[in-house]
XYZ file of C-alpha atoms in Angstrom:
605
model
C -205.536 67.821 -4.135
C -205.112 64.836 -2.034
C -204.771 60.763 -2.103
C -206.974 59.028 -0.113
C -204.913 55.916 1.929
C -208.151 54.214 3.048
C -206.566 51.734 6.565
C -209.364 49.492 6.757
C -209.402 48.738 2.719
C -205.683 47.696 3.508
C -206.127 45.008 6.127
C -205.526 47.082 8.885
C -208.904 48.823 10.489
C -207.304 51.086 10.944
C -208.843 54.910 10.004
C -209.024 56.891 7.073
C -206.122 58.949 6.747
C -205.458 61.270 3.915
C -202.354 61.490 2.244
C -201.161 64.420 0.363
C -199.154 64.663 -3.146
C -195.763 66.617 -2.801
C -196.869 69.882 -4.691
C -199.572 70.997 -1.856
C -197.523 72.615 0.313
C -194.966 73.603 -2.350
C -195.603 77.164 -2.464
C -196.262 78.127 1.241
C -192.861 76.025 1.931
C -191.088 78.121 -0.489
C -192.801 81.309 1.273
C -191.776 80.434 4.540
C -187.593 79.746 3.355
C -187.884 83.195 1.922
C -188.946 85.176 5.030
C -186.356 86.449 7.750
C -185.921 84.289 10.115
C -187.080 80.918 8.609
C -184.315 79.318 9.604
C -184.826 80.413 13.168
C -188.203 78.732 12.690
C -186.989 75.571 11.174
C -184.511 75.212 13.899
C -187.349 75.236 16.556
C -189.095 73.585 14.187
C -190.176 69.618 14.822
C -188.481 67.992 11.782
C -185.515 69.512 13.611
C -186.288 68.709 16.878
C -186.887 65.029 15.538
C -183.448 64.547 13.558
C -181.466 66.076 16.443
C -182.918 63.404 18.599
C -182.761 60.765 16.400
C -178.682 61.551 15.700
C -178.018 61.585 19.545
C -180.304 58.162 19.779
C -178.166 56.864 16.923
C -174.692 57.970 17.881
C -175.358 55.968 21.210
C -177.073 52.641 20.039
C -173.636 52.489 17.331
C -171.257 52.870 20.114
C -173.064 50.729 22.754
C -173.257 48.016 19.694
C -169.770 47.990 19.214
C -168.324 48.656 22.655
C -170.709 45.505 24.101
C -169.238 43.535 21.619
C -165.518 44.123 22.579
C -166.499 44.108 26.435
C -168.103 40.582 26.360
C -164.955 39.534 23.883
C -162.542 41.131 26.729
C -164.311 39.592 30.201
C -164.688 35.930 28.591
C -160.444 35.711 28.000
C -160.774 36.543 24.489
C -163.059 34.368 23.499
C -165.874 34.797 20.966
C -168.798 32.473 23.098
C -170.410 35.340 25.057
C -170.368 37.487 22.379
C -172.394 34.770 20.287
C -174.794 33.839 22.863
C -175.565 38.351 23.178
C -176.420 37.798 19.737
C -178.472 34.899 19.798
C -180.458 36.354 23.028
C -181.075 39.566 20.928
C -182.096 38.071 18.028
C -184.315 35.765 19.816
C -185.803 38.022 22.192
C -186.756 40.843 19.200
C -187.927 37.816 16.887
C -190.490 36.371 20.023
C -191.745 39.842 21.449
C -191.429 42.085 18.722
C -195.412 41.846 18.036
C -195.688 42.520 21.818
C -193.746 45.865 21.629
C -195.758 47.070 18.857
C -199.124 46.475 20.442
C -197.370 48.028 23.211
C -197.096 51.167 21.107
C -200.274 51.259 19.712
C -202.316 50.839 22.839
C -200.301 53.652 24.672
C -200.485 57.240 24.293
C -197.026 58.501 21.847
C -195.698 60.376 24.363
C -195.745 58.048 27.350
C -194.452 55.921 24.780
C -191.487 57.544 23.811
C -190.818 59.050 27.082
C -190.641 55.105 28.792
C -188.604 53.633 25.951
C -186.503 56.699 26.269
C -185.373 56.151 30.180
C -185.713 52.070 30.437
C -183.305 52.356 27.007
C -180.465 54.787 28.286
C -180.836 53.491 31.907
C -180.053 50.167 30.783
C -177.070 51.044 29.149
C -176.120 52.985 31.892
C -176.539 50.538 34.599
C -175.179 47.770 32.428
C -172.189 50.014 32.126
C -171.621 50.789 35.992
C -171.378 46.772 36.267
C -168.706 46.231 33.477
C -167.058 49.214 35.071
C -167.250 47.434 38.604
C -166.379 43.682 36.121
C -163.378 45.290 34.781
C -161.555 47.316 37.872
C -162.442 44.388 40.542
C -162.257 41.117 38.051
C -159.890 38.707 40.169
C -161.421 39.685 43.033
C -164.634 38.782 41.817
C -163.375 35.813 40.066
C -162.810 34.664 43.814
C -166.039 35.018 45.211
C -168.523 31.927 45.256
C -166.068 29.937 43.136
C -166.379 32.052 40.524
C -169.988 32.315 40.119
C -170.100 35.611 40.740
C -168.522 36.339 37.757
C -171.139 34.255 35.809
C -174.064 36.397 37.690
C -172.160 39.582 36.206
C -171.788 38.060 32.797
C -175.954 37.427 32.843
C -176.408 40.593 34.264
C -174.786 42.576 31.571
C -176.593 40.295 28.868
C -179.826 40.814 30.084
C -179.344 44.355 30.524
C -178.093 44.743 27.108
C -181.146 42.773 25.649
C -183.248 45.008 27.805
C -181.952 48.112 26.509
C -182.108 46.792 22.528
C -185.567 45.971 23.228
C -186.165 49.301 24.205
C -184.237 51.098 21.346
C -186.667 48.924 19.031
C -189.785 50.167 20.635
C -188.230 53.653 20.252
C -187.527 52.860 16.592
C -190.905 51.843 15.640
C -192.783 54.755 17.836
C -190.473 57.547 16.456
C -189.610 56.390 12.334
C -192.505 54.042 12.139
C -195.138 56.732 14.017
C -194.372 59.860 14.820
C -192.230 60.970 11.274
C -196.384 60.267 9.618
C -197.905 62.461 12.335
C -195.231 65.627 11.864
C -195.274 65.254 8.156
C -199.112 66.312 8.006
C -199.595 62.951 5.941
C -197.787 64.469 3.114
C -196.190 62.185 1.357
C -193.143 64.132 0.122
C -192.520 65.334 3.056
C -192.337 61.794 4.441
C -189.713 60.563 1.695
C -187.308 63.744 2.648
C -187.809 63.166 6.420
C -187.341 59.459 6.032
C -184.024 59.633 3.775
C -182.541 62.386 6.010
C -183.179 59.984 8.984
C -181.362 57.405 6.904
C -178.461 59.260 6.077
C -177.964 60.131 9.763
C -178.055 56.514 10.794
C -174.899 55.864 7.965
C -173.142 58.878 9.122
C -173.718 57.912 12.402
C -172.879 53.781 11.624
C -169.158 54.975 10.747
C -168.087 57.675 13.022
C -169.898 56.535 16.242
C -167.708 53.009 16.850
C -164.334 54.895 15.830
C -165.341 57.440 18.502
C -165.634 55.131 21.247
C -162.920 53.006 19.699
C -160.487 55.463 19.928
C -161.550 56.387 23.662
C -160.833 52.728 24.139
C -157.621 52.370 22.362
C -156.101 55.545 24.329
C -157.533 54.824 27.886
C -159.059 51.928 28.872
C -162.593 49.620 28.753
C -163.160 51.292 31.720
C -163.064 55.061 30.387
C -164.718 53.399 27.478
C -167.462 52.506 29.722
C -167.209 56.106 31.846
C -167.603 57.331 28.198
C -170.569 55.488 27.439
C -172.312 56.162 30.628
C -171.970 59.881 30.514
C -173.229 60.304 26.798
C -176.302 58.209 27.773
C -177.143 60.783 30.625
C -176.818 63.832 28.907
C -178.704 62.391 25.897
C -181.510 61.210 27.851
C -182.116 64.472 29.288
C -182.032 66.431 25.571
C -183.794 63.605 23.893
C -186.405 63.495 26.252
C -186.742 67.622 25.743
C -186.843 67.613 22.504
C -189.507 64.952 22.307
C -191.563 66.295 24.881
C -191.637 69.711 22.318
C -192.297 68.118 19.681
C -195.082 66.348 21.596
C -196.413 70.056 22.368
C -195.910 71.582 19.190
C -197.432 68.846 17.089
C -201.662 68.619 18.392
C -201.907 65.625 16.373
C -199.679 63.314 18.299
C -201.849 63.622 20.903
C -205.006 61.873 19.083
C -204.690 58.113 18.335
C -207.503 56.093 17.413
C -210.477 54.934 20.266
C -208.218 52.196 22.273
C -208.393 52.955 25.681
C -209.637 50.578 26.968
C -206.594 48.350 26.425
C -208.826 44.493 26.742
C -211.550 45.387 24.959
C -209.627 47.001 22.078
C -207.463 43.517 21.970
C -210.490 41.863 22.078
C -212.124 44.009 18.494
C -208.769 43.828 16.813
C -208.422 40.123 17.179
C -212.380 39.563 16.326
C -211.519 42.460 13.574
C -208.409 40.131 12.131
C -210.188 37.046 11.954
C -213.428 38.180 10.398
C -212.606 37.677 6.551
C -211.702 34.113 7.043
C -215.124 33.359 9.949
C -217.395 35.257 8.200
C -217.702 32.619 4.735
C -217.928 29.915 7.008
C -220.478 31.455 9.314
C -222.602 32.744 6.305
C -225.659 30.291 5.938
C -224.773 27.575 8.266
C -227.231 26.279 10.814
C -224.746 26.056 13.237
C -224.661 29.665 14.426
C -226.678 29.557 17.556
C -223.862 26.921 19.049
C -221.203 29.335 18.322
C -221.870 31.461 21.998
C -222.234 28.413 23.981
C -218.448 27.337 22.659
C -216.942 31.062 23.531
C -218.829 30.823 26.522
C -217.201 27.495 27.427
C -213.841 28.977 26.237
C -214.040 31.684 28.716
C -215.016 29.596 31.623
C -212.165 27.321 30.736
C -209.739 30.216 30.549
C -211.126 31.849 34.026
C -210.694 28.489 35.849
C -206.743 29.126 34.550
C -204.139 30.604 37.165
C -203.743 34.388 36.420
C -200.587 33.514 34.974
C -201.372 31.153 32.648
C -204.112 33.663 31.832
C -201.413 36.156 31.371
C -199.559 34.126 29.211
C -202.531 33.386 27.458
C -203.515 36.451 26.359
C -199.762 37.348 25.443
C -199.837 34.451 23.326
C -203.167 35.734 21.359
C -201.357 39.139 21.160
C -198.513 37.729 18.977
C -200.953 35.769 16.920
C -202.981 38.542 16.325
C -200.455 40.466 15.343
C -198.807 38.048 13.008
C -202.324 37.437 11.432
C -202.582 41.462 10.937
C -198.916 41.557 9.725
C -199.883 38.265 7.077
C -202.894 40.298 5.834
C -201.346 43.860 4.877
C -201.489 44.490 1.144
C -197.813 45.397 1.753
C -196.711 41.945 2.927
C -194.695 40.846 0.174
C -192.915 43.976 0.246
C -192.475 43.414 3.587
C -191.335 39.492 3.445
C -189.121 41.142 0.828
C -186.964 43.242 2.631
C -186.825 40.724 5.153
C -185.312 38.582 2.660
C -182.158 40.707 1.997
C -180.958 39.821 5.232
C -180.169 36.652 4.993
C -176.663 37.977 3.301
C -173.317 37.740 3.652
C -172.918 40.499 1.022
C -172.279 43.369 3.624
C -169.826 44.704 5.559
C -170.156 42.925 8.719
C -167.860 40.477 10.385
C -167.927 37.838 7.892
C -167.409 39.522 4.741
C -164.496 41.492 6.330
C -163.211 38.324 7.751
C -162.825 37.096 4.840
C -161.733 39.877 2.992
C -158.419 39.269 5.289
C -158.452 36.073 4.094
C -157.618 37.169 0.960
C -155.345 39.629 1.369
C -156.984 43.129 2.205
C -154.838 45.273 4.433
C -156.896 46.851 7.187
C -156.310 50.297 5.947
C -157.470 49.201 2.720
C -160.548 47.892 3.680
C -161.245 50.712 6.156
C -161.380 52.886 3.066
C -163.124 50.074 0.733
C -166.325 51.091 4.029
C -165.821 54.655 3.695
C -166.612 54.649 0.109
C -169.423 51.992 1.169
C -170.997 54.820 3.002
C -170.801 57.443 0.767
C -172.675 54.995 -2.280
C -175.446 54.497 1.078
C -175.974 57.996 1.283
C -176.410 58.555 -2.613
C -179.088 55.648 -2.525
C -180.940 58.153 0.016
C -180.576 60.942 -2.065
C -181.626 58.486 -5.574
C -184.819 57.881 -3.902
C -185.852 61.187 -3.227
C -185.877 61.652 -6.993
C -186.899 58.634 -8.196
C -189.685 58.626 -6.062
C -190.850 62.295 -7.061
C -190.305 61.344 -10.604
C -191.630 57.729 -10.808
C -193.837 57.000 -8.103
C -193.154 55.502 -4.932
C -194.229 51.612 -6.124
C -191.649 52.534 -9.395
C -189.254 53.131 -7.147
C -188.947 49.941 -5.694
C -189.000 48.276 -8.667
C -186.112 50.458 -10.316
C -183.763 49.574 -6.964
C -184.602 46.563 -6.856
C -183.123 45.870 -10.533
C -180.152 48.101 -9.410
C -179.453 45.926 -6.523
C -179.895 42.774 -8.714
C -177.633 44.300 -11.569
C -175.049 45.112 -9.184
C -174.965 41.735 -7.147
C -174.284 39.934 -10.713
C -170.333 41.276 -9.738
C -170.477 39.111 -6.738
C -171.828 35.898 -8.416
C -168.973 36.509 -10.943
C -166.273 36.884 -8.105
C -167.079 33.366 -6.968
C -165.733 32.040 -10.539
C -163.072 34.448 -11.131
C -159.338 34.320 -10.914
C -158.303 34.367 -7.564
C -161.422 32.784 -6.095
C -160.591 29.900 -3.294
C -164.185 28.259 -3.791
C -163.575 24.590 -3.278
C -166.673 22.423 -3.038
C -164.853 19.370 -2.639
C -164.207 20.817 0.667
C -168.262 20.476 1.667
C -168.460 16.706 0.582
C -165.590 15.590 2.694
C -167.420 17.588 5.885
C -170.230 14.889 4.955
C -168.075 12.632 4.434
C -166.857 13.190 7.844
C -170.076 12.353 9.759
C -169.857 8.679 7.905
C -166.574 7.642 7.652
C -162.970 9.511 7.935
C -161.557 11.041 4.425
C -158.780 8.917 2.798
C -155.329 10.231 3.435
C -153.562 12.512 0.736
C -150.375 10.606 0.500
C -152.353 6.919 -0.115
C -151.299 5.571 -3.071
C -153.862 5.646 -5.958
C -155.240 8.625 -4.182
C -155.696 10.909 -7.464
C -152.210 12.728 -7.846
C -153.805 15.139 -10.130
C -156.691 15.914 -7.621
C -153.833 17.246 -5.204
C -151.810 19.397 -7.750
C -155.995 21.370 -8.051
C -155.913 21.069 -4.590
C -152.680 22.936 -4.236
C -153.823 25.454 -6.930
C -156.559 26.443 -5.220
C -154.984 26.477 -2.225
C -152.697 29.386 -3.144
C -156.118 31.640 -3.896
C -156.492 31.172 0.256
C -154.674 33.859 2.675
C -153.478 31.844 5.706
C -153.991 33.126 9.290
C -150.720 31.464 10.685
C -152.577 28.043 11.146
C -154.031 24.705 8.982
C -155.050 24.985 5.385
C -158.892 25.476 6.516
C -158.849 28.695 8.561
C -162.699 29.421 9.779
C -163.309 32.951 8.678
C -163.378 34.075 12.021
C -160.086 32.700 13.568
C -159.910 32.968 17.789
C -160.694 36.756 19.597
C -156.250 36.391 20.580
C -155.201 37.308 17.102
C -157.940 39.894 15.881
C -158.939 43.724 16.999
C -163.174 44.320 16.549
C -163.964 48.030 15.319
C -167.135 48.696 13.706
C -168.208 45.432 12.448
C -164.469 44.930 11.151
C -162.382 42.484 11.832
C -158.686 43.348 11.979
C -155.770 40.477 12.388
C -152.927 40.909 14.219
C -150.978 37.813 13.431
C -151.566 37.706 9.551
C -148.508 36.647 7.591
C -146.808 39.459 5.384
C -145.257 38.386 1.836
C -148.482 35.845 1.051
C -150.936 37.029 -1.309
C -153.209 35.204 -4.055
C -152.412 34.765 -7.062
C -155.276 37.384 -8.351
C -156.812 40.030 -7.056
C -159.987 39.774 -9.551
C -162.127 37.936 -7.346
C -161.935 40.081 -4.565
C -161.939 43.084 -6.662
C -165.742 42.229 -8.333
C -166.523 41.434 -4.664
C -166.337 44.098 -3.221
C -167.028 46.472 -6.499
C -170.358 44.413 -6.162
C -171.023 45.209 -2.259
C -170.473 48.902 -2.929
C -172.438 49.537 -5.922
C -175.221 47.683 -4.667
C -175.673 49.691 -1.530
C -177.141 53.095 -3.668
C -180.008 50.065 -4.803
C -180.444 48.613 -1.019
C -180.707 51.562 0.668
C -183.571 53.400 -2.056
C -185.010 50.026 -1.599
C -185.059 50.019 2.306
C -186.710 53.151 1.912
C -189.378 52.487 -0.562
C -190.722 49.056 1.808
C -190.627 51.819 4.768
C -192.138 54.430 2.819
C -195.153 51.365 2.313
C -195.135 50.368 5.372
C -195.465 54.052 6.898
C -198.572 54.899 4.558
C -200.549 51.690 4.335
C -200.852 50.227 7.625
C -203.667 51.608 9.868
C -202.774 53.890 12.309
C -203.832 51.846 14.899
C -201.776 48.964 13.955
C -198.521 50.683 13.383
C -196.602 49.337 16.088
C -197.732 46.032 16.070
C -197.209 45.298 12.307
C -193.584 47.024 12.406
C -193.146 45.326 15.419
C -193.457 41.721 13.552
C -191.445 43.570 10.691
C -188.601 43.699 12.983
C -188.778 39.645 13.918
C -188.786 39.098 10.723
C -186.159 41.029 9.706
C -184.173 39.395 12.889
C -185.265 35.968 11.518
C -183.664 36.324 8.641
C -180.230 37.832 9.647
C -180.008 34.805 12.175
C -180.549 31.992 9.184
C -177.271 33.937 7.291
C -174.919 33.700 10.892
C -176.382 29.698 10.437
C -175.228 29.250 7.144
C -171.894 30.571 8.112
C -171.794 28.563 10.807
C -173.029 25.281 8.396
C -169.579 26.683 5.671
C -167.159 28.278 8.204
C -164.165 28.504 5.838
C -163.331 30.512 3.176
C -163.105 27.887 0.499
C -166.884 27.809 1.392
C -167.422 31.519 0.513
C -168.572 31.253 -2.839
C -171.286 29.110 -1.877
C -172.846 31.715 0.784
C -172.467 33.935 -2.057
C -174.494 32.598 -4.380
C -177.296 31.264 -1.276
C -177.196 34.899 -0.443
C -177.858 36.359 -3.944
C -180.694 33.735 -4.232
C -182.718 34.467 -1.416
C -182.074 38.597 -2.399
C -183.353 37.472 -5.292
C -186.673 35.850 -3.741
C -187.084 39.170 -1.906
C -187.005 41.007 -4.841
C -189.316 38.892 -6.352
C -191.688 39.040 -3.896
C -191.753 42.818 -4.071
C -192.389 42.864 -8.190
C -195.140 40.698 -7.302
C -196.832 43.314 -4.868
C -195.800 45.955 -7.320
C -197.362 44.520 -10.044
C -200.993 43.655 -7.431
C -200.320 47.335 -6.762
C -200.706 48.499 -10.029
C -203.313 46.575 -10.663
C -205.616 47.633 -7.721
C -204.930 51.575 -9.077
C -206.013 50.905 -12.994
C -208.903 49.218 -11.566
C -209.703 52.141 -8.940
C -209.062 54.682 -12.134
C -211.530 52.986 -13.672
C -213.800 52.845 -11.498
């Protein structure tokens, strides 16, 4: 038995594919485990092949992550500004071409695909790391040379390259766990869950152990081992990623079809015409104006022909991204889409800020490295809880069960913000606006409120001072603070001051953890929809805006930190993070419940 996942019937022209229930291959699976020399098989095996690859992509995109971060923090004098402006080129540059790369990937054959995100990926790490090498062992020198512009050239260089090289990684991404996983699974759609959690529980595995690697190297040597390091795992892991895909290329016929496209303007040309029919085609219908409708393309073109071939260029670049925002808006799984995009636009994770904060409070380092180790292990059972939910339930249930996990579990955080021990202080916000008008009235003034100071000195005591003023940002200057894997650890933190209470801090971060088994089931359920109904031929250009989106909304959360920078303000990001979490979630039940709705009709029927 089989479920037909009809492409074109889901906005995407794409072609019929058929999708088959878990139980087909059931018995010929268990067959093949029980005959000598199975695992032999399964070793040469694709899925294999695939996850080996995938770990050794992984374990290089964590380290470079990290160990860019430090470098940029190390060659600006400790200072966090090149580090920001990485991040706000990477964001920027994924959230303007990421429709681009995935029409990239659609119009190209897989394995060209793979093979050329492959080498421009690891050779831009690698070349990126021969110049931080070079940055690092010749700095004054270089510092000397053209007034020091040099040094500004190398800075750009190494940004670009960097940006270059994530770019890559996300074509990669969408061609391998967006693509490729749907091919090798035969369309079967248990088969896809178990490949796609196993894949996820590499990337968590890989997320902790990858930056202490190179951190350690780092620590014991030098940046410049660290970037020797660096350099030599992206050369040997081009070479075995690139041999494993090319077998898997070989072994697996049907990577080698994709639908008619090769001719790469005239299949633009269809899927734009294809996009835009549904909302033409009402207006067109029994008009008189029709027969005017050439003339105006025909003017169009001429206009566009009398254009520079750059501006023609740019032009059709231009219609690319619209095109592929149009096919992204028009998915029956957008709102599950917008929805996960939603849940970045947190501060409930274990990145820089939340740690940052964390010290803030009072977490020792050790502490808090173990507080992420138990982090990942609740990750990895959110894998494994939607592997059964999903064989049990359904795969629209699913989402709809871990989404109400997630919720549940985030109701810790909102409770944090009131709790004992919390330094929330919005009378902290209005005197920032009162700033801009006039300049706040002075403690000490007489008839300045003597009661509103003794609060203010209670709540005061719920804040962990960094050695500084009252109104530490939660990321104090690069001098004071070590970066390893996201984490932020303080070297100048004050021993023998603590808060009051520890039962703000405590639902915090009970309330990060236990939500991760619901995000990451979740994650997987959107990807799961994503993988079976979008066309094959629009794939890549549909993940593609995915990832912008997703990108999009992680830079509004970095812009509400920067809009509340200290921790008195943490309570309020708190609460705008489980609100637009919320709206994600919402949007999902909403496509869950058209979802439903669509099948009872189609039983019906």
């Amino acid at each position: 038995m089989s479920l037909r996942a009809d492409a074109s019937e889901s906005g995407g022209g794409g072609v019929v594919v058929e999708y088959e229930s878990e139980d087909v291959r059931e018995p010929s699976v268990k067959r093949s485990r029980s005959q000598p020399g199975s695992a032999l098989i399964y070793l040469r095996g694709p899925k294999f092949l695939i996850y080996v690859s995938g770990a050794l992509s992984m374990w290089g995109d964590r380290m470079w992550h990290f160990a860019i971060s430090v470098f940029l923090i190390e060659l600006y004098g400790r200072n966090l500004l090149l580090t920001a402006v990485f991040g706000l080129v990477v964001a920027g540059s994924v959230l303007l071409v990421g429709a681009l790369i995935g029409d990239w990937v659609d119009r190209n054959p897989r394995n060209k695909v793979a093979h050329a995100s492959l080498f421009i990926q690891n050779v831009s790490v690698t070349v990126c790391s021969i110049v931080l090498m070079l940055v690092f062992s010749y700095k004054q020198w270089i510092e000397q040379i053209w007034d020091g512009w040099l040094t500004v050239v190398c800075y750009t260089v190494v940004i670009v390259l960097a940006d270059v090289a994530n770019l890559a990684s996300t074509a990669l991404t969408i061609a391998i766990q967006r693509d490729w996983i749907v091919v090798i699974t035969g369309y079967n759609r248990g088969h896809l869950a178990g490949m796609n959690a196993t894949m996820r529980r590499i990337d968590q595995v890989t997320n902790i152990l990858a930056p202490l690697a190179v951190g350690q190297v780092m620590t014991l040597a030098s940046n410049v081992v660290g970037c020797g390091f660096i350099l030599g795992w992206n050369v040997v892991s081009l070479i075995v990623e690139f041999f494993f895909l090319s077998r898997v290329y070989r072994i697996v016929p049907a990577l080698s079809v994709k639908p008619p496209g090769a001719d790469v303007e005239e299949a633009c040309l269809q899927g734009g015409a294809r996009r835009r029919q549904h909302v033409t085609s009402g207006r067109a219908r029994g008009t008189q104006g029709l027969p005017e409708e050439p003339s105006e393309r025909s003017l169009s073109l001429k206009a566009v022909a009398g254009l520079p071939l750059c501006f023609q260029r740019l032009r059709q670049l231009l219609g690319t991204c619209r095109d592929g925002w149009t096919a992204y808006y028009q998915q029956d799984v957008f709102l599950a889409g917008m929805g996960l995009a939603f849940l970045y636009t947190t501060v409930l994770g274990f990145d820089c800020i939340t740690t940052g904060y964390a010290y803030t409070q009072g977490i020792s380092g050790s502490l808090l490295s173990l507080l992420m180790g138990v982090s990942a292990i609740t990750g990895l059972l959110g894998t494994v809880m939607f592997t059964k939910l999903r064989k049990a339930y359904g795969l629209v249930n699913t989402g709809v069960i871990s989404s109400c996990l997630h919720l549940g579990c985030l109701l810790l955080c909102v409770c944090s913000v009131f709790a004992p021990g919390s330094p929330m202080d919005l009378r902290l916000l209005m005197a920032y606006a009162d700033n801009s008008s006039a300049s706040p009235p002075s403690p000490a003034a007489p008839g300045g409120g003597g009661g509103g100071g003794r609060m203010a000195s209670q709540r005061e005591k719920h804040s962990y001072p960094l050695g500084g003023g009252s109104n530490q940002p939660l990321l104090p200057d690069r001098s004071s603070i070590h970066w390893t894997n996201n984490t932020v650890l303080f070297d100048n933190v004050p021993s023998g001051t603590a808060p009051e209470s520890y039962v703000s801090i405590i639902l915090l971060f009970l309330g990060v953890i236990t939500a991760r088994v619901g995000l990451w089931s979740f994650d997987l359920t959107v990807t799961q929809l994503l993988q079976e109904s979008i066309g094959e031929s629009e794939r890549g250009v549909v993940n593609g805006v995915q990832s912008s989106m997703n990108y999009l909304m992680d830079l509004l959360h970095f812009i509400m930190v920067i809009a509340a920078p200290q921790p008195q303000h943490f309570g309020v990001l708190v609460i705008i993070s489980v609100l637009f979490i919320t709206a994600g979630h919402t949007m999902y039940f909403l496509y869950a419940r058209k979802a439903k709705r669509k099948s009872r009709q189609r039983r019906d029927t």
